Short mmCIF file of C-alpha atoms in Angstrom, two decimals:
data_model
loop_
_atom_site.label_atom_id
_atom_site.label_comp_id
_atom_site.label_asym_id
_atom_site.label_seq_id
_atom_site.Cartn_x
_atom_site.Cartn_y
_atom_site.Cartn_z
CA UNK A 1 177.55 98.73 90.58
CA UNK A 2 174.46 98.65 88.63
CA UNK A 3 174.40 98.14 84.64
CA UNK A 4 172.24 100.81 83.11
CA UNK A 5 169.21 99.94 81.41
CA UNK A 6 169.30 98.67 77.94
CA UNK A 7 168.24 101.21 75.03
CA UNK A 8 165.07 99.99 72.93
CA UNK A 9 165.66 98.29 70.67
CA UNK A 10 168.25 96.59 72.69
CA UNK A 11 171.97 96.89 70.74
CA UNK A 12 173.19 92.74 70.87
CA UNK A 13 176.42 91.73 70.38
CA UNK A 14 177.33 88.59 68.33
CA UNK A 15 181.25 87.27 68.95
CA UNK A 16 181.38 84.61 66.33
CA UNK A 17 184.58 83.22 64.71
CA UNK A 18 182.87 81.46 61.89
CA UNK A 19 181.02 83.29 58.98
CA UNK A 20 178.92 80.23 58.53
CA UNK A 21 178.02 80.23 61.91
CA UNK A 22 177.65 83.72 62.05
CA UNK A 23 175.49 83.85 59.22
CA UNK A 24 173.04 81.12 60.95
CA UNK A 25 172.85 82.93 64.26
CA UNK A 26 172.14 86.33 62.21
CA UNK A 27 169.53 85.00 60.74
CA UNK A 28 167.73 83.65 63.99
CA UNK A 29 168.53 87.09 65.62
CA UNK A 30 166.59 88.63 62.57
CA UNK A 31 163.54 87.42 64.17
CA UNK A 32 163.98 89.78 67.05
CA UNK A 33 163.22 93.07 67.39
CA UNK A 34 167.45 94.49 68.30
CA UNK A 35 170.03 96.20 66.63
CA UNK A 36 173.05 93.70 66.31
CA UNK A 37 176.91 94.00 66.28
CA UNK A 38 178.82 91.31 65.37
CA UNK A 39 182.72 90.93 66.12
CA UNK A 40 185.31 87.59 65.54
CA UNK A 41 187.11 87.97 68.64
CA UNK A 42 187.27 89.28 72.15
CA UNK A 43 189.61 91.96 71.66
CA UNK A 44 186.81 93.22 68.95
CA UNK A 45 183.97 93.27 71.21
CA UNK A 46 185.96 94.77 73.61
CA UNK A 47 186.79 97.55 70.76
CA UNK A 48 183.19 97.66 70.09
CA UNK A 49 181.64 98.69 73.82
CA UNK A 50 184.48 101.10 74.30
CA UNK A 51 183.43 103.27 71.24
CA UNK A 52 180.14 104.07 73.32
CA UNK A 53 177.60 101.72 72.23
CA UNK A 54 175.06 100.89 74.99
CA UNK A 55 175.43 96.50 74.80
CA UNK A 56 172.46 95.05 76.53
CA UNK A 57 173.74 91.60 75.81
CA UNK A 58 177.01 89.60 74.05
CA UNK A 59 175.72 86.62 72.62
CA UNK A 60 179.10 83.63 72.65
CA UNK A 61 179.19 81.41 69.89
CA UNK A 62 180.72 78.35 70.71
CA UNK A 63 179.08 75.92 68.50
CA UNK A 64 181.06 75.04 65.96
CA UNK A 65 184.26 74.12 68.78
CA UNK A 66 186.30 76.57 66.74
CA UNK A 67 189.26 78.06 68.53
CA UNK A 68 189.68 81.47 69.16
CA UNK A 69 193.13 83.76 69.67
CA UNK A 70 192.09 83.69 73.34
CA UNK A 71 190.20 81.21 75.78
CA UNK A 72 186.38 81.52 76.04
CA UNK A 73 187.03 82.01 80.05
CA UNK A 74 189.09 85.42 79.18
CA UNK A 75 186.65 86.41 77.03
CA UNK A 76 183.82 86.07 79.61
CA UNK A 77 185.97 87.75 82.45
CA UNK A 78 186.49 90.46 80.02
CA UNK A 79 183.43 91.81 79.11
CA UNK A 80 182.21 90.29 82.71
CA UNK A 81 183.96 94.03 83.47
CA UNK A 82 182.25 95.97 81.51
CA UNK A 83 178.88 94.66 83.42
CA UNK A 84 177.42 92.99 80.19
CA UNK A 85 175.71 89.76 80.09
CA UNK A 86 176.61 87.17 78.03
CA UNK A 87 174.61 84.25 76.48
CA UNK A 88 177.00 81.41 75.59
CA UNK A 89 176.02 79.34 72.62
CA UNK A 90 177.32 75.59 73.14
CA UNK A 91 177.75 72.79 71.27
CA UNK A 92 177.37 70.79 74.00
CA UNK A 93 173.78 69.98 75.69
CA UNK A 94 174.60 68.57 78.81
CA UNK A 95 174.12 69.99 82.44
CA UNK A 96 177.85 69.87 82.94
CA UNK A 97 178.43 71.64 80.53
CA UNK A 98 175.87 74.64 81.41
CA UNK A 99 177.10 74.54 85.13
CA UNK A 100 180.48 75.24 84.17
CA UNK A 101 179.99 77.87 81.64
CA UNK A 102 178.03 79.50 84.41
CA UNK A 103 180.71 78.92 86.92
CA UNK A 104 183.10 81.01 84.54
CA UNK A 105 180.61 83.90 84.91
CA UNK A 106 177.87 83.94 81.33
CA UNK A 107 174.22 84.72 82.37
CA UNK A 108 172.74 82.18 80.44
CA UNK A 109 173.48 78.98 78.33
CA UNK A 110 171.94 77.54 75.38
CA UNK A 111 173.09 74.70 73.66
CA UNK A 112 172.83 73.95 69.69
CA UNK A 113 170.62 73.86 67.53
CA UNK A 114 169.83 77.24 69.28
CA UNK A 115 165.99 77.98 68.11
CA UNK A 116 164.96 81.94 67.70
CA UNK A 117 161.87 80.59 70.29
CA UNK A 118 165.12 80.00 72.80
CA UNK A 119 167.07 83.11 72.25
CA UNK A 120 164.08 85.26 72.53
CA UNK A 121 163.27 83.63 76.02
CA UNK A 122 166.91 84.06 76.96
CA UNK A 123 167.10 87.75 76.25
CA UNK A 124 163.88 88.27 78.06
CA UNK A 125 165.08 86.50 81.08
CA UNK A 126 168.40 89.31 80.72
CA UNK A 127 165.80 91.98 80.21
CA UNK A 128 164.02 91.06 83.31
CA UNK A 129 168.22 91.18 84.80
CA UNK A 130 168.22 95.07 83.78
CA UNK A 131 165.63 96.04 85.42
CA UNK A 132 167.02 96.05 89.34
CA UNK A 133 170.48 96.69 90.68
CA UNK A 134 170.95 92.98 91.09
CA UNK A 135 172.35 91.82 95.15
CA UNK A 136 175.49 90.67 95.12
CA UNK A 137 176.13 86.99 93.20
CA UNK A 138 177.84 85.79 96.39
CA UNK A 139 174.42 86.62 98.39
CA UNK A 140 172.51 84.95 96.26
CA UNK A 141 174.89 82.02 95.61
CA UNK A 142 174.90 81.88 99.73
CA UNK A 143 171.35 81.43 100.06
CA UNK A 144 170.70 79.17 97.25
CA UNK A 145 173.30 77.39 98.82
CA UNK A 146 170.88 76.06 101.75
CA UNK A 147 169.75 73.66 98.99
CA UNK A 148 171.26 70.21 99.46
CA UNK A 149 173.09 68.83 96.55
CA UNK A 150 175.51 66.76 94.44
CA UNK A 151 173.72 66.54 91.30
CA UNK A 152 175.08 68.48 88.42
CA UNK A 153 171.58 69.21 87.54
CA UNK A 154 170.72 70.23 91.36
CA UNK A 155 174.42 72.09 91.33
CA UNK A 156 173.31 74.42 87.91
CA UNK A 157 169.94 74.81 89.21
CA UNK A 158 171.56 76.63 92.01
CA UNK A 159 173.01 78.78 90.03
CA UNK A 160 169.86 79.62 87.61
CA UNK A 161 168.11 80.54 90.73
CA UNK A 162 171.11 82.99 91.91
CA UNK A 163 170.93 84.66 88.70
CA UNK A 164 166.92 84.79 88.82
CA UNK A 165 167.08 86.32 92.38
CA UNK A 166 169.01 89.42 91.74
CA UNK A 167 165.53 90.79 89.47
CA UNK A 168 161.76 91.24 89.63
CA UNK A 169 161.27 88.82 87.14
CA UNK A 170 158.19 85.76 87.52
CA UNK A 171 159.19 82.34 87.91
CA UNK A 172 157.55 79.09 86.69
CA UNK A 173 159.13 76.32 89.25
CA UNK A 174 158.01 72.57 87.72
CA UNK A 175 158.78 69.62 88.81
CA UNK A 176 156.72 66.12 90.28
CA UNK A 177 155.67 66.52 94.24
CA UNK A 178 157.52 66.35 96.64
CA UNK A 179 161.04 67.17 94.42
CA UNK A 180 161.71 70.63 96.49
CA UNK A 181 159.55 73.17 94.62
CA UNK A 182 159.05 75.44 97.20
CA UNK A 183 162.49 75.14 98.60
CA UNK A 184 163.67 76.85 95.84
CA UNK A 185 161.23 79.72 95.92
CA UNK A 186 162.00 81.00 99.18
CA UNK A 187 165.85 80.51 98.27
CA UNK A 188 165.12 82.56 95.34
CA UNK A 189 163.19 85.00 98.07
CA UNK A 190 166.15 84.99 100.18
CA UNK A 191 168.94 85.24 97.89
CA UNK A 192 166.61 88.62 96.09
CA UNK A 193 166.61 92.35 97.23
CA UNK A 194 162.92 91.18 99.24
CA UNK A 195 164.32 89.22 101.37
CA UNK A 196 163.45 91.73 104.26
CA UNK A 197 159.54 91.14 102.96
CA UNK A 198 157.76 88.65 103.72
CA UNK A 199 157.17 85.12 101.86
CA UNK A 200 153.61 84.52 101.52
CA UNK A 201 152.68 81.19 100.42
CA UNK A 202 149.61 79.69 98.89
CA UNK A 203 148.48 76.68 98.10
CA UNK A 204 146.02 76.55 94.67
CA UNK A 205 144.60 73.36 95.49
CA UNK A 206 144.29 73.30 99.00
CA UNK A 207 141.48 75.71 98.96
CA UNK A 208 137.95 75.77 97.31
CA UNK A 209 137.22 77.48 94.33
CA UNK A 210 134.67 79.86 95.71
CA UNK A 211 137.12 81.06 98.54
CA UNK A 212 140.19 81.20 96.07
CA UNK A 213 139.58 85.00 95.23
CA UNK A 214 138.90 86.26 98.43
CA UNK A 215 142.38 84.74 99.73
CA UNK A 216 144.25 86.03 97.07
CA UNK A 217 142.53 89.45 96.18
CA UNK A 218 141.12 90.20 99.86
CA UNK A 219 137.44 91.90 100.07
CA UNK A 220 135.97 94.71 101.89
CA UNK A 221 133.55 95.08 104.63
CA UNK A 222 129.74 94.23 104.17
CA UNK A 223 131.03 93.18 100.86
CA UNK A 224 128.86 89.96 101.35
CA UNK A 225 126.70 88.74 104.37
CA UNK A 226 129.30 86.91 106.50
CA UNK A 227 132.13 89.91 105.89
CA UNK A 228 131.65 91.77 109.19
CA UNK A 229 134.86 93.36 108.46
CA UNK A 230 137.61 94.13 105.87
CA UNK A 231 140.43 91.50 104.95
CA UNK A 232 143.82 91.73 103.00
CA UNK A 233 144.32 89.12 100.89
CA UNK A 234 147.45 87.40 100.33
CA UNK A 235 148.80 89.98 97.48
CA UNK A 236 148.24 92.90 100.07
CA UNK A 237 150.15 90.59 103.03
CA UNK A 238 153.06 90.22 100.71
CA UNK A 239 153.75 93.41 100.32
CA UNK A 240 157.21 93.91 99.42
CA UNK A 241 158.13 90.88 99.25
CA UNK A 242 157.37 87.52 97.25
CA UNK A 243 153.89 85.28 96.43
CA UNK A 244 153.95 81.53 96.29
CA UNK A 245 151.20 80.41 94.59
CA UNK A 246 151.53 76.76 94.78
CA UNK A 247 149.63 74.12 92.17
CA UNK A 248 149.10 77.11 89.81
CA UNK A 249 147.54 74.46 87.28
CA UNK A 250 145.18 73.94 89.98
CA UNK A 251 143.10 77.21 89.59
CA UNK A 252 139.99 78.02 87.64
CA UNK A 253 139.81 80.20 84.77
CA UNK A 254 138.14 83.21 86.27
CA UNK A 255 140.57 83.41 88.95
CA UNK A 256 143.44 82.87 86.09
CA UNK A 257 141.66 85.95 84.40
CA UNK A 258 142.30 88.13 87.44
CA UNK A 259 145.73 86.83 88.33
CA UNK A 260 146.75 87.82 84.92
CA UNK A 261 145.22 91.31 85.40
CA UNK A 262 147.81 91.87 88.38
CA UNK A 263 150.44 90.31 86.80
CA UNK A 264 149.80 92.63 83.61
CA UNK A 265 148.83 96.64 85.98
CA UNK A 266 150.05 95.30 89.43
CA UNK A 267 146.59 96.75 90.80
CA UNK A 268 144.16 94.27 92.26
CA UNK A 269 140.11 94.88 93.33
CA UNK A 270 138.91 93.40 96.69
CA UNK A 271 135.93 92.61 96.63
CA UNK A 272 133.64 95.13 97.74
CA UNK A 273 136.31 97.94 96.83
CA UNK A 274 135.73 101.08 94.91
CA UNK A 275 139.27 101.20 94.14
CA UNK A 276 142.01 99.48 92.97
CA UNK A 277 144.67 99.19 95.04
CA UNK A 278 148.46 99.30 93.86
CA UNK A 279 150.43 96.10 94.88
CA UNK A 280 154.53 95.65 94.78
CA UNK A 281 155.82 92.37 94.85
CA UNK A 282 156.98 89.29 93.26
CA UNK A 283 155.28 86.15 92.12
CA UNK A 284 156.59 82.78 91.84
CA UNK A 285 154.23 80.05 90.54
CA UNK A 286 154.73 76.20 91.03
CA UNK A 287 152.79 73.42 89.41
CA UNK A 288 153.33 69.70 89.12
CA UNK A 289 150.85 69.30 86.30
CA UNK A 290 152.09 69.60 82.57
CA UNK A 291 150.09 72.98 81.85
CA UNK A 292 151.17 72.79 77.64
CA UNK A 293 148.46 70.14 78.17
CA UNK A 294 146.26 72.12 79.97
CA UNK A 295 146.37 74.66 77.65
CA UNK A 296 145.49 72.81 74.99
CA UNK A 297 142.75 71.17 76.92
CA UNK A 298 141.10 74.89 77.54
CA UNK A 299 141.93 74.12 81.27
CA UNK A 300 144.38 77.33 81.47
CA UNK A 301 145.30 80.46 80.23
CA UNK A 302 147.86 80.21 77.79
CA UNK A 303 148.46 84.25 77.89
CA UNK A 304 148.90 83.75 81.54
CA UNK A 305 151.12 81.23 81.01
CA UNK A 306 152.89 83.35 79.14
CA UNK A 307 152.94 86.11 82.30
CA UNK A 308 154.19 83.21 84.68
CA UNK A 309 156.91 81.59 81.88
CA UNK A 310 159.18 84.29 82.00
CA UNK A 311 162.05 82.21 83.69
CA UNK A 312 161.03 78.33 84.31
CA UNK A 313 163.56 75.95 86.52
CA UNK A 314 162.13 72.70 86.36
CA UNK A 315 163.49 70.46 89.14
CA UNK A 316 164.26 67.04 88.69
CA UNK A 317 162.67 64.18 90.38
CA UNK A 318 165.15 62.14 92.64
CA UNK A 319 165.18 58.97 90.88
CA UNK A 320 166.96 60.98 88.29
CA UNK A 321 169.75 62.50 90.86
CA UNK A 322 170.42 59.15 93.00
CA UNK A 323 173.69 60.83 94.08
CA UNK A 324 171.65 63.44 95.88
CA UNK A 325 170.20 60.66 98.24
CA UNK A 326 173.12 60.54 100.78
CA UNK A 327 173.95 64.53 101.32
CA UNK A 328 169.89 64.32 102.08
CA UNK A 329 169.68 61.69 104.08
CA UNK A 330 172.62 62.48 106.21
CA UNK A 331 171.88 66.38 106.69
CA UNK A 332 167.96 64.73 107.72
CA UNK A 333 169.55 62.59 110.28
CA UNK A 334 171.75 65.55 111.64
CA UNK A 335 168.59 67.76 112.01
CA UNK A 336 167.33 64.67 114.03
CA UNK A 337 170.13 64.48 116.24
CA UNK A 338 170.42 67.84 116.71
CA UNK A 339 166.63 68.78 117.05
CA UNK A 340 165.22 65.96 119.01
CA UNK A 341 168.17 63.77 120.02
CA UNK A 342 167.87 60.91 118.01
CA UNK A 343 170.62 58.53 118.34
CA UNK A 344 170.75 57.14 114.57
CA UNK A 345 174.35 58.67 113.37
CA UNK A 346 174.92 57.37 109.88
CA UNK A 347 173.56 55.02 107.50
CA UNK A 348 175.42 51.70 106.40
CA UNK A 349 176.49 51.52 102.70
CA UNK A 350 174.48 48.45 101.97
CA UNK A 351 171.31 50.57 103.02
CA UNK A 352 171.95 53.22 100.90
CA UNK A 353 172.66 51.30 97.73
CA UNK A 354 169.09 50.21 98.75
CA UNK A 355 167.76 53.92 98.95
CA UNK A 356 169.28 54.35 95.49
CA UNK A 357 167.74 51.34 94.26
CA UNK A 358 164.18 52.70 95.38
CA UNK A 359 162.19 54.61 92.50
CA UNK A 360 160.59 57.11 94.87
CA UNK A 361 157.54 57.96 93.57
CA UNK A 362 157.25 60.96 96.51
CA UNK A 363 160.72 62.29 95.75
CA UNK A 364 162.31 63.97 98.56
CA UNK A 365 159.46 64.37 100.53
CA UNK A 366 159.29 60.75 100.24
CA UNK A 367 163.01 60.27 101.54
CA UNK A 368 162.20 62.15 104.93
CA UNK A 369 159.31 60.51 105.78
CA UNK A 370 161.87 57.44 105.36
CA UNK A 371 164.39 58.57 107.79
CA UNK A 372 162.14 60.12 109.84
CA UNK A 373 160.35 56.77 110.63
CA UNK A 374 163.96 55.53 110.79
CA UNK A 375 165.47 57.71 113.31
CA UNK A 376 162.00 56.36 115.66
CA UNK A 377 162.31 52.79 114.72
CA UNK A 378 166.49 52.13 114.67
CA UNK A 379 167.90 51.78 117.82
CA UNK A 380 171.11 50.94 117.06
CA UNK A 381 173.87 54.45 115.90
CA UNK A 382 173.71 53.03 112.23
CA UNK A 383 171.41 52.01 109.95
CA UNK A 384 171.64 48.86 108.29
CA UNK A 385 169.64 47.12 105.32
CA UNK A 386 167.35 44.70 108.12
CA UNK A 387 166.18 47.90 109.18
CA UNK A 388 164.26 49.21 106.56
CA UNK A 389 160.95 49.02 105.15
CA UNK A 390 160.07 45.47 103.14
CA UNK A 391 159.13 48.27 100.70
CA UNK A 392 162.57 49.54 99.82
CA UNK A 393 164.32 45.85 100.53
CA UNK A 394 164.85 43.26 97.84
CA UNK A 395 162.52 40.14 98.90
CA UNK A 396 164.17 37.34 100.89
CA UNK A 397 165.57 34.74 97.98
CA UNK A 398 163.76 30.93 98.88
CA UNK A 399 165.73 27.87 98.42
CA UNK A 400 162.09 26.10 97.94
CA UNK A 401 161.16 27.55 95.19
CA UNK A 402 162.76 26.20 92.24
CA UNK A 403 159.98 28.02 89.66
CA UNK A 404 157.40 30.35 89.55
CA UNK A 405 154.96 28.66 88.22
CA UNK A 406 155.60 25.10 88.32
CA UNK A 407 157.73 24.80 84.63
CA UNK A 408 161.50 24.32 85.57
CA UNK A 409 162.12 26.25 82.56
CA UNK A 410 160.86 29.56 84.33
CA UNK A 411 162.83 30.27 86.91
CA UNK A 412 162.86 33.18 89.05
CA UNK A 413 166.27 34.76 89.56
CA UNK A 414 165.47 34.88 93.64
CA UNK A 415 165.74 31.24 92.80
CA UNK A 416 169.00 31.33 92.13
CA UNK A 417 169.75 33.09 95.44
CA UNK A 418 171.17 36.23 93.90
CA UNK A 419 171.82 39.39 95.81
CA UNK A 420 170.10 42.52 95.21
CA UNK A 421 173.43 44.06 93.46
CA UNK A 422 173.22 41.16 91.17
CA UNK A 423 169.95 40.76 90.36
CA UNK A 424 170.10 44.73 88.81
CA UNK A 425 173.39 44.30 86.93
CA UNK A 426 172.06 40.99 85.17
CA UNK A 427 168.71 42.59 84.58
CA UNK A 428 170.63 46.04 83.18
CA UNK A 429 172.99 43.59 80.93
CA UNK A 430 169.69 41.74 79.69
CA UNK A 431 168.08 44.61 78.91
CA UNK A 432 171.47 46.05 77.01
CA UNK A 433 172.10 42.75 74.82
CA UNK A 434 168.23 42.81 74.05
CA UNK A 435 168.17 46.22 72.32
CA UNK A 436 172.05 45.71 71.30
CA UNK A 437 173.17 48.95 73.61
CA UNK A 438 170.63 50.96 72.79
CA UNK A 439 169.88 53.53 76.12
CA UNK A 440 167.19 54.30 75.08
CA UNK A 441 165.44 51.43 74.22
CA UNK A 442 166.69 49.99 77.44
CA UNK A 443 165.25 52.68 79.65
CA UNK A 444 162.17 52.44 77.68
CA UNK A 445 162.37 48.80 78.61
CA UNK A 446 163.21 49.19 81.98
CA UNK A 447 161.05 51.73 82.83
CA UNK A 448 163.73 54.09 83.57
CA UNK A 449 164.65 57.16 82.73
CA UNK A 450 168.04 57.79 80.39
CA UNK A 451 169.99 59.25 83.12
CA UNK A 452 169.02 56.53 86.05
CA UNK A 453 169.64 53.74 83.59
CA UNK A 454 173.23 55.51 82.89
CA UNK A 455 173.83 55.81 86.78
CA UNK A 456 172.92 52.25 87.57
CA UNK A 457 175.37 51.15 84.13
CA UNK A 458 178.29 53.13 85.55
CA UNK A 459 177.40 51.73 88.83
CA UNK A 460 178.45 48.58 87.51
CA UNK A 461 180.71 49.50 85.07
CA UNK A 462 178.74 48.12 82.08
CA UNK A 463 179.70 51.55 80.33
#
């Protein structure tokens, strides 16, 4: 069943034990343009939406940890029936944490301080929820699902993009190359109610600036000297359905100018048309590039960005989600066996603590151009450490070489004819003593990033 469309202003409804902490979120919510309810329990709220009033949104406060007369997972399952949203307010800001509060059924999760910037971006992204019958969460959980994952970043990501398929609404996907980008637009495409349309995709960069506009807008007949006859462009061939538009930070201003003119009538101009022609679809946009900066550098629009940002799902890079490496690699060699009959079956545990030990700068596209080679290369059923790339192996430790640069005092640790293993754990436990336990100064140090530097710790137990 489909909620009904929220009244303007939208009616919000604030469950908040604490007067102090009611007080705070009031105060942020008086920023936005909504009537607001407020009620100190469940059973209140409850009271509140079956008196009549129209609820576009319950906004949880769980920030203060304070316990209420009945668990925040009844709560959620009880207004869950009455087809209303709810925002939950944490105290926690950890992915974990987000995942499961979206496993017990709230749209959305913000965790303190909550800003009035993030509220007002959550209730658009629930505004953007109202405005189609959402497919059923199971659908959409089922095709997100085709994403491989372990991560509890990768796992709530999943679920972010289920929620994000059941609307019309445009998505920003970020993220470094080669981390899945694209991936998760058509699994937003499939999971949505245009999955019978067709996924057009486009790549921004791979196509000159002079040519952009015709591929994306299309252009009439005689409209210039070469057009001996009319051609859609890519919004008219997706139709129904969903627009990639690939390294978005990639395209020049004019064509940003039009873009946002679709975006804003959903009409485009071909060139060479008299008339505007009415386009229904969705766009998702997906950029590598850090376009704040590019804003700010006059390199992009920032009221397009604006048109794009409505629900952003940045992806992390896989340095960042080491425990994704193995579900990847192994569903990679499974599609080799089963696709072209490779022999390669599985991949020995001290060559994937050497995967995880790799940085990859590629990300994921990186990692199956690995096993790909791999699956040519290995002809044994398992992989072992010998058979991978000097680039991702440790170098061979030389009993000759007592120093590195002829001082005794310097001496190499592959000197000392140390493993691989402990080579990282002594340079993690250097790198900890130096900054006296510091993470972040020792991922600074390292050149790491907080959460590989806590992987690699735990790894080793030096947590």
């Amino acid at each position: 069943m489909s909620r009904r469309a929220p009244l303007h202003p939208p009616i919000l409804l604030l469950i908040s034990p604490s007067l102090s902490s009611r007080s705070i979120i009031e105060e942020v919510l008086g920023t936005i343009d909504a009537t607001l309810l407020t009620a100190s329990s469940s059973e209140e709220a409850v009271r509140l939406i079956q008196q009549g009033h129209d609820i576009a949104c319950v906004i949880l406060d769980e920030t203060r940890n304070v316990t209420l007369q009945d668990s925040a997972a009844a709560q959620i399952t009880a207004l869950r029936r009455s087809q209303i949203p709810t925002i939950v307010l944490g105290a926690e800001d950890s992915a974990k944490a987000a995942a499961e509060t979206l496993r017990r059924g709230a749209a959305d999760y913000l965790a303190a301080p909550v800003s009035a910037r993030d509220l007002k971006a959550a209730l658009v992204r629930l505004q953007a929820l109202t405005a189609v019958g959402p497919a059923s969460k199971d659908d959409a959980l089922s095709a997100c699902g085709s994403i491989i994952s372990r991560s509890p970043q990768m796992k709530l990501l999943t679920h972010l993009a289920a929620e994000v398929a059941g609307t019309d609404a445009t998505v920003l996907i970020t993220g470094e190359s080669g981390t899945g980008k694209e991936l998760f637009a058509r699994a937003i495409h499939a999971a949505s109610r245009r999955s019978q349309g067709p996924f057009v995709a486009l790549n921004c960069a791979g196509i000159p600036e002079h040519l952009l506009e015709s591929e994306l807008f299309g252009y009439h007949k005689g409209a210039f000297t070469d057009a001996k006859q009319s051609k859609p462009g890519r919004f008219q061939t997706a139709q129904g359905g969903t627009l990639f538009l690939d390294e978005i930070g990639e395209m020049s201003l004019t064509a940003q100018a039009k873009l946002l003119r679709v975006l804003e009538d959903h009409r485009i101009s071909p060139l060479g048309e008299t008339h505007d022609i009415a386009v229904d679809l969705r766009v998702i946009a997906a950029t590598n590039e850090d376009l704040p900066a590019h804003i700010k550098a006059g390199k992009f629009r920032l009221d397009l960005y604006y048109r794009l940002n409505v629900y952003q799902l940045r992806i992390p890079p896989l340095r960042e989600r080491l425990e994704d490496i193995e579900p990847i690699a192994n569903a990679l060699l499974e599609c080799a066996r089963r696709e072209r009959g490779r022999r390669v079956q599985s991949i020995s545990p001290e060559a994937l603590a050497l995967l995880r030990g790799h940085d990859w700068p590629g990300n994921v596209r990186e990692l199956q151009n690995v096993i790909e080679g791999l699956t040519i290369t290995c002809k044994e059923a398992v992989i072992r450490a010998e058979h991978l790339s000097p680039v991702l192996r440790p170098l061979t430790p030389s009993k000759s070489s007592p120093s590195t640069d002829g001082d005794p005092g310097k001496r190499s640790l592959l000197a000392f004819g140390l493993s691989f293993q402990e080579m990282e754990r002594t340079l993690l436990l250097e790198a900890l003593r130096h900054t006296r336990g510091n993470i972040s100064e020792a991922s600074r140090l390292l050149k790491v990033t907080r959460n590989t530097l806590r992987y690699r710790m735990a790894k080793y137990r030096l947590s």
